[in-house]
């Protein structure tokens, strides 16, 4: 399962996650970064790099943040 970036990233966009991603699947989505679900290899390197703890495996996205799963898919046309 791919990872998903949720609301704490909005307005922060620290870029630490983009620097550690080995497949460069994290893109600028305007107000936040988004992870391409088909490109993510589920390595988890981005999780500890995020200073606002906004990145979760898709199956572990907190209940109040699940709309970000769809936001990622829509952004990438999936």
PDB file of C-alpha atoms in Angstrom:
ATOM      1  CA  UNK A   1       0.000   0.000   0.000  1.00  0.00           C
ATOM      2  CA  UNK A   2       1.276   3.490  -0.805  1.00  0.00           C
ATOM      3  CA  UNK A   3       1.826   6.191   1.745  1.00  0.00           C
ATOM      4  CA  UNK A   4      -0.458   9.230   2.020  1.00  0.00           C
ATOM      5  CA  UNK A   5       0.325  12.766   3.172  1.00  0.00           C
ATOM      6  CA  UNK A   6      -2.455  14.273   5.294  1.00  0.00           C
ATOM      7  CA  UNK A   7      -3.488  17.703   6.641  1.00  0.00           C
ATOM      8  CA  UNK A   8      -0.498  18.657   8.844  1.00  0.00           C
ATOM      9  CA  UNK A   9       1.484  19.176   5.617  1.00  0.00           C
ATOM     10  CA  UNK A  10      -0.889  21.878   4.363  1.00  0.00           C
ATOM     11  CA  UNK A  11       0.933  25.181   4.353  1.00  0.00           C
ATOM     12  CA  UNK A  12       4.171  23.637   5.682  1.00  0.00           C
ATOM     13  CA  UNK A  13       5.674  21.721   2.738  1.00  0.00           C
ATOM     14  CA  UNK A  14       9.032  21.200   4.464  1.00  0.00           C
ATOM     15  CA  UNK A  15      10.482  19.118   1.569  1.00  0.00           C
ATOM     16  CA  UNK A  16      12.437  16.773   3.862  1.00  0.00           C
ATOM     17  CA  UNK A  17      10.268  13.924   2.560  1.00  0.00           C
ATOM     18  CA  UNK A  18      11.112  14.706  -1.052  1.00  0.00           C
ATOM     19  CA  UNK A  19      14.812  14.623  -0.282  1.00  0.00           C
ATOM     20  CA  UNK A  20      14.741  11.072   1.142  1.00  0.00           C
ATOM     21  CA  UNK A  21      12.325   9.426  -1.308  1.00  0.00           C
ATOM     22  CA  UNK A  22      14.369   6.950  -3.386  1.00  0.00           C
ATOM     23  CA  UNK A  23      11.861   6.912  -6.267  1.00  0.00           C
ATOM     24  CA  UNK A  24      10.947  10.623  -6.286  1.00  0.00           C
ATOM     25  CA  UNK A  25       7.200   9.947  -6.068  1.00  0.00           C
ATOM     26  CA  UNK A  26       6.374  12.980  -3.907  1.00  0.00           C
ATOM     27  CA  UNK A  27       5.001  15.923  -5.868  1.00  0.00           C
ATOM     28  CA  UNK A  28       4.027  19.506  -5.096  1.00  0.00           C
ATOM     29  CA  UNK A  29       0.236  19.556  -4.996  1.00  0.00           C
ATOM     30  CA  UNK A  30      -0.138  23.277  -4.377  1.00  0.00           C
ATOM     31  CA  UNK A  31      -1.070  23.594  -0.712  1.00  0.00           C
ATOM     32  CA  UNK A  32       0.735  20.375   0.269  1.00  0.00           C
ATOM     33  CA  UNK A  33       2.882  17.554  -1.074  1.00  0.00           C
ATOM     34  CA  UNK A  34       1.214  14.448  -2.478  1.00  0.00           C
ATOM     35  CA  UNK A  35       2.552  10.919  -2.991  1.00  0.00           C
ATOM     36  CA  UNK A  36       1.813   9.232  -6.322  1.00  0.00           C
ATOM     37  CA  UNK A  37       0.069   5.972  -5.339  1.00  0.00           C
ATOM     38  CA  UNK A  38       1.359   4.020  -8.345  1.00  0.00           C
ATOM     39  CA  UNK A  39       4.969   5.174  -7.956  1.00  0.00           C
ATOM     40  CA  UNK A  40       5.329   4.751  -4.171  1.00  0.00           C
ATOM     41  CA  UNK A  41       7.296   1.597  -3.311  1.00  0.00           C
ATOM     42  CA  UNK A  42       6.137   1.653   0.321  1.00  0.00           C
ATOM     43  CA  UNK A  43       9.672   1.921   1.696  1.00  0.00           C
ATOM     44  CA  UNK A  44       8.625   4.310   4.486  1.00  0.00           C
ATOM     45  CA  UNK A  45      11.729   6.531   4.186  1.00  0.00           C
ATOM     46  CA  UNK A  46       9.529   9.629   4.115  1.00  0.00           C
ATOM     47  CA  UNK A  47       7.719   8.886   7.380  1.00  0.00           C
ATOM     48  CA  UNK A  48      10.501   9.759   9.860  1.00  0.00           C
ATOM     49  CA  UNK A  49      11.682  12.632   7.635  1.00  0.00           C
ATOM     50  CA  UNK A  50       8.386  14.518   7.958  1.00  0.00           C
ATOM     51  CA  UNK A  51       8.706  17.164  10.707  1.00  0.00           C
ATOM     52  CA  UNK A  52       4.911  17.406  11.157  1.00  0.00           C
ATOM     53  CA  UNK A  53       4.133  13.647  11.179  1.00  0.00           C
ATOM     54  CA  UNK A  54       1.816  13.950   8.181  1.00  0.00           C
ATOM     55  CA  UNK A  55       2.726  10.728   6.338  1.00  0.00           C
ATOM     56  CA  UNK A  56       1.016   7.381   6.905  1.00  0.00           C
ATOM     57  CA  UNK A  57       0.705   4.058   5.097  1.00  0.00           C
ATOM     58  CA  UNK A  58      -2.666   4.212   3.322  1.00  0.00           C
ATOM     59  CA  UNK A  59      -4.162   1.557   5.597  1.00  0.00           C
ATOM     60  CA  UNK A  60      -3.118   3.538   8.700  1.00  0.00           C
ATOM     61  CA  UNK A  61      -4.420   6.996   7.739  1.00  0.00           C
ATOM     62  CA  UNK A  62      -6.254   8.388  10.800  1.00  0.00           C
ATOM     63  CA  UNK A  63     -10.055   8.304  10.603  1.00  0.00           C
ATOM     64  CA  UNK A  64     -10.404  12.085  10.307  1.00  0.00           C
ATOM     65  CA  UNK A  65      -7.894  12.263   7.454  1.00  0.00           C
ATOM     66  CA  UNK A  66      -9.193   9.604   5.036  1.00  0.00           C
ATOM     67  CA  UNK A  67     -10.292  12.190   2.459  1.00  0.00           C
ATOM     68  CA  UNK A  68      -6.595  12.635   1.647  1.00  0.00           C
ATOM     69  CA  UNK A  69      -6.501   9.135   0.155  1.00  0.00           C
ATOM     70  CA  UNK A  70      -9.009  10.280  -2.471  1.00  0.00           C
ATOM     71  CA  UNK A  71      -7.286  13.671  -2.835  1.00  0.00           C
ATOM     72  CA  UNK A  72      -4.065  11.876  -3.827  1.00  0.00           C
ATOM     73  CA  UNK A  73      -5.817   9.648  -6.361  1.00  0.00           C
ATOM     74  CA  UNK A  74      -7.761  12.546  -7.931  1.00  0.00           C
ATOM     75  CA  UNK A  75      -4.644  14.729  -8.200  1.00  0.00           C
ATOM     76  CA  UNK A  76      -2.850  11.992 -10.143  1.00  0.00           C
ATOM     77  CA  UNK A  77      -5.899  11.091 -12.253  1.00  0.00           C
ATOM     78  CA  UNK A  78      -6.346   7.626 -10.774  1.00  0.00           C
TER      79      UNK A  78
END
